[in-house]
Amino acid sequence: MGKRPRGGGTIWIGIDDTDSPRGGCTTWVLTELLRLGREEGVDLLGEPRLVRLNPNIPWKTRGNAALAARFGHGRGPRRKVGEVAGRTIWSYAEGGPLPEAEGRRFREAAWARVLAGARTGERGTDPALVAIDHRLPAEGYWRAVREVVAVGQVRRLLDEHGAWYRTRGSRRGLIGAAAAIAWPGRRVTWELIAYRTAERVGRERSVDAASVRAAARRYSSLFLCDDPRTRRLLVAPHTDCPILFGLRSTRRSPLPAARERVRSEPVDRWVVFRTNQASGDHLVDRAWAETAPFSSARFRATVRDWPTAGAGGHVRIPLFDPLGHPVDAIAFEPTKTLPRVVASLIPGDRALVWGSRGTDPVLRLEGIRLVRLLPRQARTRPPRCADCGRSTSSLGKGRGFRCPGCRRRFPPEAATRAATPPRFPVGEYHPTPSARRHLALRAPESAETRATESF
Ligand code: ATP
């Protein structure tokens, strides 16, 4: 276990990995810590943080979320950021330290709440809590959102900084708990999460889609509320977790009023979180050849060969990265926009592409900006032999074709012309809202509208 924090001070608490694929939710556990604060007379300083980490981590449960909040004795003006267990959660912009004994009691009680709220004992639940009297260096966040981090590295950092920590299982939860405290919190959006009453968890959710759409029309800062193309409501999860709905916004202030416009089953509690969602923080500008497994990149690419449509509507396209290394990119069907845009490209076209990889080196596209398009021409294919029906082979550019069966020759003009795919103008294209990752760069409204209009 780590050392005790130095002296008394305000206290940062980071938590992670309290849930399993069968249920639970680390954001809900954080609301329990806010409740504990109210019970113990310990105030929330600043906003609770919901921090998404590397989206390519294979052992994440769902959205790779970690949570943090800072506590102390609040001073000066305060703002309402939620309601938990019938009490208002206030956020103070400033605060003084907790006396040392009080800080010790609070972190022990917080760990007990984490254990009570965690799905401990279920596979893949390795809860952790980090308590520290200062924010950890931002570098810890950048590594956790962009790379695969080893737990030993994080423990060494926590020890160097005199953090107090507790963990169960694989101890992996420490990675997220520490990263949530290290997040600089500058490129931000907000999410108001409303939770279900305990007896309803596991039953079908009741959230009125029309009221969500009306709220989104009324407050233009809300985003990813629904997907007009797939007609899916995006605010409510489909798992057995206690979340009823989450409203994402580029501004904090409209969220409480927007929540009141959503008609739904009873809301047990709600909290507004400061988040790194839609920040694109996971993307690094680098060549694909320099991108390690389970990480993401954005780079200028040149189309190397014709795209091919595969099973399920996915489209694969061979590219060169800026260092001239070949890379195959795949645009998945659920993103709707991307396969159609990619299918329209021809060798020599230039684009800025971004996306992620797992162990295999294929680039899974998350977005594309078409930069320079060559004049379109229909793609030609060798014709079928008019005598025996077999596919002919090319004899080289401008030299025609020959049937491998009967050896009959055909002139270059005999080539079959493939249908020309629809054109997409130079510009930026993002996945349809229902296929976007939490961290995905927020699509500018104009690009989104254009993509919708094109189909
Ligand atoms: P939910 O979104 O529902 O809260 P989750 O997707 O956040 O679930 P977790 O149960 O938190 O999934 O599991 C993710 C695990 O991966 C945590 O233990 C976390 O500490 C760890 N982790 C997060 N980022 C990294 C990283 N960059 N490298 C290694 N491990 C990481």
GROMACS .gro file of C-alpha atoms and ligand atoms in nm:
model
  486
    1MET     CA    1   0.000   0.000   0.000
    2GLY     CA    2   0.109   0.358  -0.057
    3LYS     CA    3   0.220   0.616   0.193
    4ARG     CA    4  -0.008   0.864   0.362
    5PRO     CA    5  -0.061   1.203   0.201
    6ARG     CA    6   0.164   1.481   0.324
    7GLY     CA    7  -0.001   1.683   0.598
    8GLY     CA    8  -0.358   1.809   0.588
    9GLY     CA    9  -0.496   1.953   0.266
   10THR     CA   10  -0.781   1.943   0.029
   11ILE     CA   11  -0.823   1.590  -0.091
   12TRP     CA   12  -0.853   1.460  -0.444
   13ILE     CA   13  -1.024   1.124  -0.475
   14GLY     CA   14  -1.006   0.917  -0.794
   15ILE     CA   15  -1.190   0.588  -0.844
   16ASP     CA   16  -1.221   0.328  -1.118
   17ASP     CA   17  -1.322  -0.021  -1.214
   18THR     CA   18  -1.616  -0.079  -0.981
   19ASP     CA   19  -1.842  -0.229  -1.246
   20SER     CA   20  -1.858  -0.552  -1.441
   21PRO     CA   21  -2.030  -0.644  -1.768
   22ARG     CA   22  -2.319  -0.765  -1.548
   23GLY     CA   23  -2.392  -0.430  -1.391
   24GLY     CA   24  -2.282  -0.147  -1.168
   25CYS     CA   25  -2.148   0.191  -1.270
   26THR     CA   26  -1.849   0.388  -1.147
   27THR     CA   27  -2.027   0.722  -1.204
   28TRP     CA   28  -2.298   0.606  -0.960
   29VAL     CA   29  -2.033   0.511  -0.704
   30LEU     CA   30  -1.896   0.866  -0.735
   31THR     CA   31  -2.242   1.002  -0.653
   32GLU     CA   32  -2.223   0.790  -0.336
   33LEU     CA   33  -1.900   0.973  -0.245
   34LEU     CA   34  -2.078   1.307  -0.296
   35ARG     CA   35  -2.349   1.177  -0.064
   36LEU     CA   36  -2.086   1.077   0.190
   37GLY     CA   37  -1.945   1.430   0.171
   38ARG     CA   38  -2.287   1.576   0.256
   39GLU     CA   39  -2.329   1.334   0.546
   40GLU     CA   40  -1.984   1.411   0.686
   41GLY     CA   41  -1.986   1.789   0.632
   42VAL     CA   42  -1.712   1.763   0.367
   43ASP     CA   43  -1.764   1.987   0.062
   44LEU     CA   44  -1.712   1.927  -0.307
   45LEU     CA   45  -1.458   2.169  -0.458
   46GLY     CA   46  -1.490   2.228  -0.831
   47GLU     CA   47  -1.683   1.983  -1.044
   48PRO     CA   48  -1.697   1.605  -1.030
   49ARG     CA   49  -1.497   1.465  -1.325
   50LEU     CA   50  -1.591   1.189  -1.566
   51VAL     CA   51  -1.278   1.107  -1.762
   52ARG     CA   52  -1.272   0.871  -2.060
   53LEU     CA   53  -0.943   0.687  -2.115
   54ASN     CA   54  -0.786   0.495  -2.402
   55PRO     CA   55  -1.087   0.360  -2.596
   56ASN     CA   56  -0.880   0.070  -2.735
   57ILE     CA   57  -0.806  -0.100  -2.403
   58PRO     CA   58  -0.925  -0.462  -2.441
   59TRP     CA   59  -1.005  -0.507  -2.069
   60LYS     CA   60  -1.241  -0.209  -2.040
   61THR     CA   61  -1.600  -0.294  -1.945
   62ARG     CA   62  -1.768  -0.038  -2.172
   63GLY     CA   63  -1.661   0.322  -2.223
   64ASN     CA   64  -1.337   0.317  -2.018
   65ALA     CA   65  -1.453   0.581  -1.773
   66ALA     CA   66  -1.272   0.687  -1.455
   67LEU     CA   67  -1.400   0.937  -1.199
   68ALA     CA   68  -1.255   1.195  -0.963
   69ALA     CA   69  -1.361   1.475  -0.731
   70ARG     CA   70  -1.188   1.715  -0.492
   71PHE     CA   71  -1.305   1.768  -0.135
   72GLY     CA   72  -1.235   2.017   0.144
   73HIS     CA   73  -1.418   2.286   0.337
   74GLY     CA   74  -1.583   2.512   0.083
   75ARG     CA   75  -1.560   2.891   0.087
   76GLY     CA   76  -1.730   3.168  -0.106
   77PRO     CA   77  -1.993   3.125  -0.377
   78ARG     CA   78  -2.133   2.781  -0.445
   79ARG     CA   79  -2.326   2.631  -0.736
   80LYS     CA   80  -2.571   2.343  -0.748
   81VAL     CA   81  -2.431   2.047  -0.946
   82GLY     CA   82  -2.674   1.778  -0.847
   83GLU     CA   83  -2.921   1.617  -0.611
   84VAL     CA   84  -2.837   1.294  -0.433
   85ALA     CA   85  -3.046   1.117  -0.168
   86GLY     CA   86  -3.280   1.417  -0.154
   87ARG     CA   87  -3.001   1.666  -0.082
   88THR     CA   88  -2.846   1.932  -0.299
   89ILE     CA   89  -2.485   1.877  -0.404
   90TRP     CA   90  -2.305   2.210  -0.398
   91SER     CA   91  -1.980   2.281  -0.576
   92TYR     CA   92  -1.752   2.545  -0.424
   93ALA     CA   93  -1.505   2.727  -0.645
   94GLU     CA   94  -1.262   2.752  -0.355
   95GLY     CA   95  -1.195   2.567  -0.037
   96GLY     CA   96  -0.968   2.515   0.256
   97PRO     CA   97  -0.808   2.191   0.376
   98LEU     CA   98  -0.959   1.918   0.588
   99PRO     CA   99  -0.780   1.869   0.921
  100GLU     CA  100  -0.560   1.561   0.895
  101ALA     CA  101  -0.775   1.331   1.110
  102GLU     CA  102  -1.086   1.432   0.917
  103GLY     CA  103  -0.912   1.367   0.584
  104ARG     CA  104  -0.804   1.024   0.706
  105ARG     CA  105  -1.156   0.937   0.819
  106PHE     CA  106  -1.305   1.062   0.494
  107ARG     CA  107  -1.080   0.857   0.264
  108GLU     CA  108  -1.138   0.538   0.470
  109ALA     CA  109  -1.514   0.596   0.459
  110ALA     CA  110  -1.490   0.668   0.084
  111TRP     CA  111  -1.314   0.335   0.025
  112ALA     CA  112  -1.584   0.156   0.227
  113ARG     CA  113  -1.848   0.320   0.003
  114VAL     CA  114  -1.658   0.217  -0.310
  115LEU     CA  115  -1.648  -0.144  -0.193
  116ALA     CA  116  -2.016  -0.135  -0.099
  117GLY     CA  117  -2.106   0.002  -0.445
  118ALA     CA  118  -1.865  -0.212  -0.651
  119ARG     CA  119  -1.944  -0.548  -0.810
  120THR     CA  120  -1.650  -0.693  -0.618
  121GLY     CA  121  -1.594  -1.061  -0.683
  122GLU     CA  122  -1.730  -1.043  -1.040
  123ARG     CA  123  -1.487  -1.108  -1.322
  124GLY     CA  124  -1.322  -0.790  -1.448
  125THR     CA  125  -1.402  -0.581  -1.140
  126ASP     CA  126  -1.080  -0.456  -0.983
  127PRO     CA  127  -1.190  -0.146  -0.787
  128ALA     CA  128  -0.942   0.116  -0.680
  129LEU     CA  129  -0.938   0.446  -0.494
  130VAL     CA  130  -0.657   0.701  -0.491
  131ALA     CA  131  -0.652   0.988  -0.236
  132ILE     CA  132  -0.396   1.266  -0.262
  133ASP     CA  133  -0.359   1.628  -0.154
  134HIS     CA  134  -0.259   1.764  -0.495
  135ARG     CA  135  -0.337   1.703  -0.859
  136LEU     CA  136  -0.110   1.446  -1.024
  137PRO     CA  137   0.099   1.559  -1.326
  138ALA     CA  138  -0.100   1.584  -1.650
  139GLU     CA  139   0.139   1.346  -1.822
  140GLY     CA  140  -0.029   1.059  -1.635
  141TYR     CA  141  -0.357   1.147  -1.806
  142TRP     CA  142  -0.206   1.181  -2.154
  143ARG     CA  143  -0.046   0.839  -2.127
  144ALA     CA  144  -0.366   0.673  -2.002
  145VAL     CA  145  -0.582   0.826  -2.278
  146ARG     CA  146  -0.333   0.744  -2.555
  147GLU     CA  147  -0.129   0.438  -2.459
  148VAL     CA  148  -0.140   0.114  -2.263
  149VAL     CA  149  -0.011   0.183  -1.912
  150ALA     CA  150   0.135  -0.074  -1.672
  151VAL     CA  151   0.001  -0.074  -1.319
  152GLY     CA  152   0.354  -0.092  -1.173
  153GLN     CA  153   0.437   0.243  -1.337
  154VAL     CA  154   0.134   0.404  -1.176
  155ARG     CA  155   0.210   0.262  -0.832
  156ARG     CA  156   0.561   0.406  -0.848
  157LEU     CA  157   0.420   0.746  -0.941
  158LEU     CA  158   0.165   0.732  -0.658
  159ASP     CA  159   0.436   0.640  -0.408
  160GLU     CA  160   0.660   0.924  -0.528
  161HIS     CA  161   0.371   1.165  -0.477
  162GLY     CA  162   0.282   1.034  -0.134
  163ALA     CA  163  -0.065   0.921  -0.243
  164TRP     CA  164  -0.282   0.692  -0.029
  165TYR     CA  165  -0.448   0.417  -0.226
  166ARG     CA  166  -0.653   0.103  -0.192
  167THR     CA  167  -0.731  -0.156  -0.455
  168ARG     CA  168  -0.858  -0.509  -0.508
  169GLY     CA  169  -0.802  -0.778  -0.769
  170SER     CA  170  -0.554  -0.702  -1.046
  171ARG     CA  171  -0.492  -0.346  -0.910
  172ARG     CA  172  -0.554  -0.219  -1.261
  173GLY     CA  173  -0.820   0.018  -1.134
  174LEU     CA  174  -0.534   0.235  -1.004
  175ILE     CA  175  -0.448   0.334  -1.362
  176GLY     CA  176  -0.783   0.501  -1.424
  177ALA     CA  177  -0.821   0.637  -1.069
  178ALA     CA  178  -0.484   0.815  -1.095
  179ALA     CA  179  -0.548   0.936  -1.453
  180ALA     CA  180  -0.881   1.095  -1.356
  181ILE     CA  181  -0.695   1.303  -1.094
  182ALA     CA  182  -0.420   1.387  -1.347
  183TRP     CA  183  -0.663   1.513  -1.614
  184PRO     CA  184  -0.588   1.884  -1.668
  185GLY     CA  185  -0.959   1.940  -1.738
  186ARG     CA  186  -0.914   2.211  -2.001
  187ARG     CA  187  -1.066   2.076  -2.325
  188VAL     CA  188  -1.405   1.995  -2.177
  189THR     CA  189  -1.771   1.923  -2.222
  190TRP     CA  190  -2.030   1.841  -1.954
  191GLU     CA  191  -2.269   1.553  -1.897
  192LEU     CA  192  -2.568   1.553  -1.666
  193ILE     CA  193  -2.638   1.196  -1.560
  194ALA     CA  194  -2.977   1.106  -1.414
  195TYR     CA  195  -3.006   0.774  -1.226
  196ARG     CA  196  -3.286   0.524  -1.171
  197THR     CA  197  -3.438   0.426  -0.842
  198ALA     CA  198  -3.288   0.100  -0.708
  199GLU     CA  199  -3.601  -0.109  -0.761
  200ARG     CA  200  -3.617  -0.023  -1.132
  201VAL     CA  201  -3.259  -0.115  -1.221
  202GLY     CA  202  -3.268  -0.411  -1.460
  203ARG     CA  203  -3.618  -0.328  -1.590
  204GLU     CA  204  -3.696  -0.157  -1.918
  205ARG     CA  205  -3.621   0.217  -1.913
  206SER     CA  206  -3.890   0.474  -1.969
  207VAL     CA  207  -3.750   0.789  -2.131
  208ASP     CA  208  -3.973   0.983  -2.369
  209ALA     CA  209  -3.785   1.029  -2.697
  210ALA     CA  210  -3.994   1.326  -2.814
  211SER     CA  211  -3.915   1.519  -2.495
  212VAL     CA  212  -3.541   1.451  -2.541
  213ARG     CA  213  -3.557   1.578  -2.900
  214ALA     CA  214  -3.750   1.885  -2.787
  215ALA     CA  215  -3.485   1.958  -2.522
  216ALA     CA  216  -3.210   1.921  -2.785
  217ARG     CA  217  -3.390   2.169  -3.012
  218ARG     CA  218  -3.439   2.415  -2.728
  219TYR     CA  219  -3.077   2.400  -2.603
  220SER     CA  220  -2.835   2.403  -2.895
  221SER     CA  221  -2.535   2.316  -2.676
  222LEU     CA  222  -2.670   1.962  -2.623
  223PHE     CA  223  -2.510   1.702  -2.849
  224LEU     CA  224  -2.541   1.332  -2.929
  225CYS     CA  225  -2.900   1.318  -2.801
  226ASP     CA  226  -3.035   1.114  -3.089
  227ASP     CA  227  -2.943   0.991  -3.433
  228PRO     CA  228  -3.183   1.109  -3.703
  229ARG     CA  229  -3.043   0.855  -3.949
  230THR     CA  230  -3.078   0.543  -3.735
  231ARG     CA  231  -3.363   0.698  -3.529
  232ARG     CA  232  -3.189   0.581  -3.212
  233LEU     CA  233  -3.213   0.775  -2.888
  234LEU     CA  234  -2.856   0.812  -2.763
  235VAL     CA  235  -2.909   0.942  -2.410
  236ALA     CA  236  -3.011   0.612  -2.247
  237PRO     CA  237  -2.780   0.311  -2.215
  238HIS     CA  238  -2.898  -0.041  -2.296
  239THR     CA  239  -2.724  -0.218  -2.010
  240ASP     CA  240  -2.846  -0.306  -1.661
  241CYS     CA  241  -2.657  -0.012  -1.503
  242PRO     CA  242  -2.833   0.244  -1.280
  243ILE     CA  243  -2.807   0.527  -1.537
  244LEU     CA  244  -3.145   0.644  -1.666
  245PHE     CA  245  -3.012   0.899  -1.916
  246GLY     CA  246  -2.716   1.130  -1.977
  247LEU     CA  247  -2.739   1.471  -2.144
  248ARG     CA  248  -2.412   1.587  -2.305
  249SER     CA  249  -2.349   1.955  -2.360
  250THR     CA  250  -2.076   2.194  -2.468
  251ARG     CA  251  -2.204   2.433  -2.199
  252ARG     CA  252  -2.271   2.359  -1.837
  253SER     CA  253  -2.544   2.608  -1.757
  254PRO     CA  254  -2.841   2.476  -1.963
  255LEU     CA  255  -2.816   2.120  -1.829
  256PRO     CA  256  -3.039   2.137  -1.519
  257ALA     CA  257  -3.317   2.310  -1.717
  258ALA     CA  258  -3.276   2.064  -2.005
  259ARG     CA  259  -3.314   1.774  -1.761
  260GLU     CA  260  -3.647   1.910  -1.641
  261ARG     CA  261  -3.781   1.895  -1.996
  262VAL     CA  262  -3.710   1.522  -2.029
  263ARG     CA  263  -4.018   1.315  -1.943
  264SER     CA  264  -3.920   0.984  -1.786
  265GLU     CA  265  -3.972   0.740  -1.501
  266PRO     CA  266  -3.873   0.887  -1.160
  267VAL     CA  267  -3.518   1.023  -1.131
  268ASP     CA  268  -3.353   0.903  -0.811
  269ARG     CA  269  -3.054   1.143  -0.829
  270TRP     CA  270  -2.863   1.349  -1.083
  271VAL     CA  271  -2.517   1.503  -1.110
  272VAL     CA  272  -2.343   1.726  -1.366
  273PHE     CA  273  -1.993   1.598  -1.450
  274ARG     CA  274  -1.710   1.786  -1.619
  275THR     CA  275  -1.579   1.550  -1.889
  276ASN     CA  276  -1.321   1.504  -2.164
  277GLN     CA  277  -1.588   1.358  -2.394
  278ALA     CA  278  -1.579   1.477  -2.757
  279SER     CA  279  -1.228   1.618  -2.699
  280GLY     CA  280  -1.042   1.388  -2.939
  281ASP     CA  281  -0.771   1.366  -2.671
  282HIS     CA  282  -0.694   1.005  -2.767
  283LEU     CA  283  -0.572   1.109  -3.115
  284VAL     CA  284  -0.204   1.175  -3.175
  285ASP     CA  285  -0.070   1.335  -3.494
  286ARG     CA  286   0.176   1.070  -3.611
  287ALA     CA  287   0.240   0.830  -3.896
  288TRP     CA  288   0.066   0.496  -3.878
  289ALA     CA  289   0.400   0.315  -3.883
  290GLU     CA  290   0.473   0.483  -3.547
  291THR     CA  291   0.139   0.389  -3.390
  292ALA     CA  292   0.162   0.105  -3.137
  293PRO     CA  293  -0.110  -0.160  -3.087
  294PHE     CA  294  -0.418  -0.034  -2.893
  295SER     CA  295  -0.360   0.330  -2.977
  296SER     CA  296  -0.491   0.597  -3.213
  297ALA     CA  297  -0.352   0.841  -3.467
  298ARG     CA  298  -0.436   1.110  -3.720
  299PHE     CA  299  -0.228   1.149  -4.036
  300ARG     CA  300  -0.226   1.260  -4.400
  301ALA     CA  301  -0.282   0.965  -4.628
  302THR     CA  302  -0.269   0.901  -5.002
  303VAL     CA  303  -0.499   0.640  -5.149
  304ARG     CA  304  -0.281   0.349  -5.268
  305ASP     CA  305  -0.540   0.134  -5.446
  306TRP     CA  306  -0.912   0.098  -5.510
  307PRO     CA  307  -1.145   0.044  -5.214
  308THR     CA  308  -1.321  -0.292  -5.178
  309ALA     CA  309  -1.658  -0.359  -5.015
  310GLY     CA  310  -1.658  -0.656  -4.780
  311ALA     CA  311  -1.920  -0.861  -4.600
  312GLY     CA  312  -2.157  -0.662  -4.381
  313GLY     CA  313  -2.109  -0.337  -4.572
  314HIS     CA  314  -1.763  -0.255  -4.435
  315VAL     CA  315  -1.527  -0.092  -4.688
  316ARG     CA  316  -1.152  -0.146  -4.691
  317ILE     CA  317  -0.910   0.094  -4.855
  318PRO     CA  318  -0.533   0.067  -4.908
  319LEU     CA  319  -0.345   0.388  -4.815
  320PHE     CA  320   0.007   0.521  -4.774
  321ASP     CA  321   0.088   0.702  -4.449
  322PRO     CA  322   0.303   1.022  -4.464
  323LEU     CA  323   0.622   0.815  -4.438
  324GLY     CA  324   0.517   0.615  -4.745
  325HIS     CA  325   0.432   0.301  -4.545
  326PRO     CA  326   0.134   0.101  -4.671
  327VAL     CA  327  -0.165   0.084  -4.436
  328ASP     CA  328  -0.509  -0.066  -4.484
  329ALA     CA  329  -0.801   0.128  -4.339
  330ILE     CA  330  -1.147  -0.006  -4.275
  331ALA     CA  331  -1.467   0.199  -4.258
  332PHE     CA  332  -1.727   0.006  -4.062
  333GLU     CA  333  -2.087  -0.014  -4.176
  334PRO     CA  334  -2.243   0.113  -3.849
  335THR     CA  335  -2.064   0.446  -3.901
  336LYS     CA  336  -2.294   0.483  -4.208
  337THR     CA  337  -2.115   0.788  -4.353
  338LEU     CA  338  -1.758   0.658  -4.364
  339PRO     CA  339  -1.797   0.348  -4.588
  340ARG     CA  340  -1.976   0.556  -4.851
  341VAL     CA  341  -1.717   0.831  -4.845
  342VAL     CA  342  -1.429   0.583  -4.858
  343ALA     CA  343  -1.592   0.385  -5.142
  344SER     CA  344  -1.587   0.703  -5.352
  345LEU     CA  345  -1.207   0.744  -5.338
  346ILE     CA  346  -0.965   0.658  -5.618
  347PRO     CA  347  -0.590   0.591  -5.614
  348GLY     CA  348  -0.396   0.916  -5.570
  349ASP     CA  349  -0.668   1.099  -5.368
  350ARG     CA  350  -0.541   1.266  -5.050
  351ALA     CA  351  -0.715   1.277  -4.713
  352LEU     CA  352  -0.652   1.339  -4.346
  353VAL     CA  353  -0.763   1.023  -4.165
  354TRP     CA  354  -0.798   0.936  -3.798
  355GLY     CA  355  -0.874   0.620  -3.607
  356SER     CA  356  -0.746   0.341  -3.388
  357ARG     CA  357  -0.593  -0.004  -3.398
  358GLY     CA  358  -0.594  -0.322  -3.191
  359THR     CA  359  -0.324  -0.589  -3.224
  360ASP     CA  360  -0.354  -0.608  -3.603
  361PRO     CA  361  -0.228  -0.300  -3.788
  362VAL     CA  362  -0.554  -0.215  -3.966
  363LEU     CA  363  -0.668   0.145  -3.918
  364ARG     CA  364  -1.029   0.149  -3.792
  365LEU     CA  365  -1.152   0.478  -3.925
  366GLU     CA  366  -1.317   0.728  -3.689
  367GLY     CA  367  -1.323   1.017  -3.934
  368ILE     CA  368  -1.187   1.150  -4.261
  369ARG     CA  369  -1.121   1.490  -4.416
  370LEU     CA  370  -1.102   1.479  -4.796
  371VAL     CA  371  -0.822   1.715  -4.894
  372ARG     CA  372  -0.740   1.671  -5.264
  373LEU     CA  373  -0.942   1.466  -5.509
  374LEU     CA  374  -0.815   1.366  -5.852
  375PRO     CA  375  -1.048   1.403  -6.150
  376ARG     CA  376  -1.296   1.114  -6.125
  377GLN     CA  377  -1.281   0.840  -6.386
  378ALA     CA  378  -1.466   0.514  -6.397
  379ARG     CA  379  -1.269   0.214  -6.282
  380THR     CA  380  -1.206  -0.043  -6.555
  381ARG     CA  381  -1.190  -0.420  -6.519
  382PRO     CA  382  -1.076  -0.693  -6.764
  383PRO     CA  383  -1.375  -0.812  -6.971
  384ARG     CA  384  -1.513  -1.166  -6.976
  385CYS     CA  385  -1.410  -1.372  -7.278
  386ALA     CA  386  -1.681  -1.353  -7.548
  387ASP     CA  387  -1.610  -1.719  -7.649
  388CYS     CA  388  -1.563  -1.917  -7.329
  389GLY     CA  389  -1.692  -1.674  -7.062
  390ARG     CA  390  -1.378  -1.680  -6.845
  391SER     CA  391  -1.232  -1.365  -6.691
  392THR     CA  392  -0.952  -1.228  -6.908
  393SER     CA  393  -0.622  -1.090  -6.777
  394SER     CA  394  -0.463  -0.757  -6.858
  395LEU     CA  395  -0.155  -0.763  -7.081
  396GLY     CA  396  -0.035  -0.431  -6.939
  397LYS     CA  397  -0.144  -0.070  -6.966
  398GLY     CA  398  -0.294   0.003  -7.309
  399ARG     CA  399  -0.214  -0.347  -7.440
  400GLY     CA  400  -0.551  -0.510  -7.399
  401PHE     CA  401  -0.652  -0.845  -7.246
  402ARG     CA  402  -0.614  -1.217  -7.310
  403CYS     CA  403  -0.835  -1.508  -7.211
  404PRO     CA  404  -0.632  -1.759  -7.005
  405GLY     CA  405  -0.851  -2.046  -7.142
  406CYS     CA  406  -0.882  -2.003  -7.521
  407ARG     CA  407  -0.605  -1.737  -7.553
  408ARG     CA  408  -0.832  -1.501  -7.750
  409ARG     CA  409  -0.717  -1.137  -7.729
  410PHE     CA  410  -0.931  -0.826  -7.668
  411PRO     CA  411  -0.844  -0.458  -7.728
  412PRO     CA  412  -0.817  -0.206  -7.438
  413GLU     CA  413  -1.162  -0.062  -7.528
  414ALA     CA  414  -1.321  -0.400  -7.439
  415ALA     CA  415  -1.262  -0.326  -7.068
  416THR     CA  416  -1.570  -0.333  -6.844
  417ARG     CA  417  -1.643   0.001  -6.677
  418ALA     CA  418  -1.753  -0.022  -6.315
  419ALA     CA  419  -2.035   0.208  -6.204
  420THR     CA  420  -1.895   0.539  -6.077
  421PRO     CA  421  -1.954   0.572  -5.703
  422PRO     CA  422  -2.126   0.891  -5.577
  423ARG     CA  423  -1.892   1.185  -5.524
  424PHE     CA  424  -1.833   1.352  -5.192
  425PRO     CA  425  -1.701   1.706  -5.185
  426VAL     CA  426  -1.376   1.801  -5.014
  427GLY     CA  427  -1.454   1.835  -4.640
  428GLU     CA  428  -1.482   1.650  -4.313
  429TYR     CA  429  -1.693   1.340  -4.252
  430HIS     CA  430  -1.777   1.185  -3.914
  431PRO     CA  431  -1.957   0.864  -3.817
  432THR     CA  432  -2.329   0.884  -3.771
  433PRO     CA  433  -2.395   0.992  -3.408
  434SER     CA  434  -2.491   0.644  -3.283
  435ALA     CA  435  -2.151   0.505  -3.392
  436ARG     CA  436  -1.936   0.775  -3.228
  437ARG     CA  437  -1.697   0.703  -2.947
  438HIS     CA  438  -1.716   0.903  -2.625
  439LEU     CA  439  -1.386   1.071  -2.704
  440ALA     CA  440  -1.460   1.122  -3.075
  441LEU     CA  441  -1.395   1.472  -3.197
  442ARG     CA  442  -1.719   1.663  -3.200
  443ALA     CA  443  -1.849   1.688  -3.554
  444PRO     CA  444  -1.893   2.046  -3.670
  445GLU     CA  445  -2.261   2.104  -3.736
  446SER     CA  446  -2.206   2.184  -4.105
  447ALA     CA  447  -2.023   1.859  -4.182
  448GLU     CA  448  -2.288   1.663  -4.002
  449THR     CA  449  -2.564   1.831  -4.196
  450ARG     CA  450  -2.384   1.781  -4.524
  451ALA     CA  451  -2.331   1.410  -4.457
  452THR     CA  452  -2.699   1.372  -4.373
  453GLU     CA  453  -2.806   1.556  -4.686
  454SER     CA  454  -2.587   1.346  -4.913
  455PHE     CA  455  -2.790   1.030  -4.855
  456ATP     P1  456  -1.762   0.192  -1.751
  456ATP     O1  457  -1.736   0.282  -1.867
  456ATP     O2  458  -1.890   0.122  -1.759
  456ATP     O3  459  -1.734   0.259  -1.619
  456ATP     P2  460  -1.515   0.091  -1.812
  456ATP     O4  461  -1.525   0.068  -1.958
  456ATP     O5  462  -1.465   0.218  -1.754
  456ATP     O6  463  -1.656   0.073  -1.754
  456ATP     P3  464  -1.355  -0.045  -1.628
  456ATP     O7  465  -1.435  -0.147  -1.555
  456ATP     O8  466  -1.328   0.083  -1.561
  456ATP     O9  467  -1.425  -0.025  -1.765
  456ATP    O10  468  -1.220  -0.111  -1.675
  456ATP     C1  469  -1.118  -0.042  -1.742
  456ATP     C2  470  -0.986  -0.082  -1.675
  456ATP    O11  471  -0.880  -0.045  -1.761
  456ATP     C3  472  -0.964  -0.008  -1.545
  456ATP    O12  473  -0.905  -0.097  -1.454
  456ATP     C4  474  -0.866   0.102  -1.581
  456ATP    O13  475  -0.786   0.143  -1.473
  456ATP     C5  476  -0.787   0.034  -1.690
  456ATP     N1  477  -0.730   0.128  -1.785
  456ATP     C6  478  -0.781   0.244  -1.827
  456ATP     N2  479  -0.698   0.306  -1.915
  456ATP     C7  480  -0.591   0.226  -1.927
  456ATP     C8  481  -0.470   0.235  -2.003
  456ATP     N3  482  -0.445   0.338  -2.082
  456ATP     N4  483  -0.380   0.135  -1.990
  456ATP     C9  484  -0.406   0.030  -1.910
  456ATP     N5  485  -0.518   0.013  -1.838
  456ATP    C10  486  -0.610   0.112  -1.845
   0.00000   0.00000   0.00000
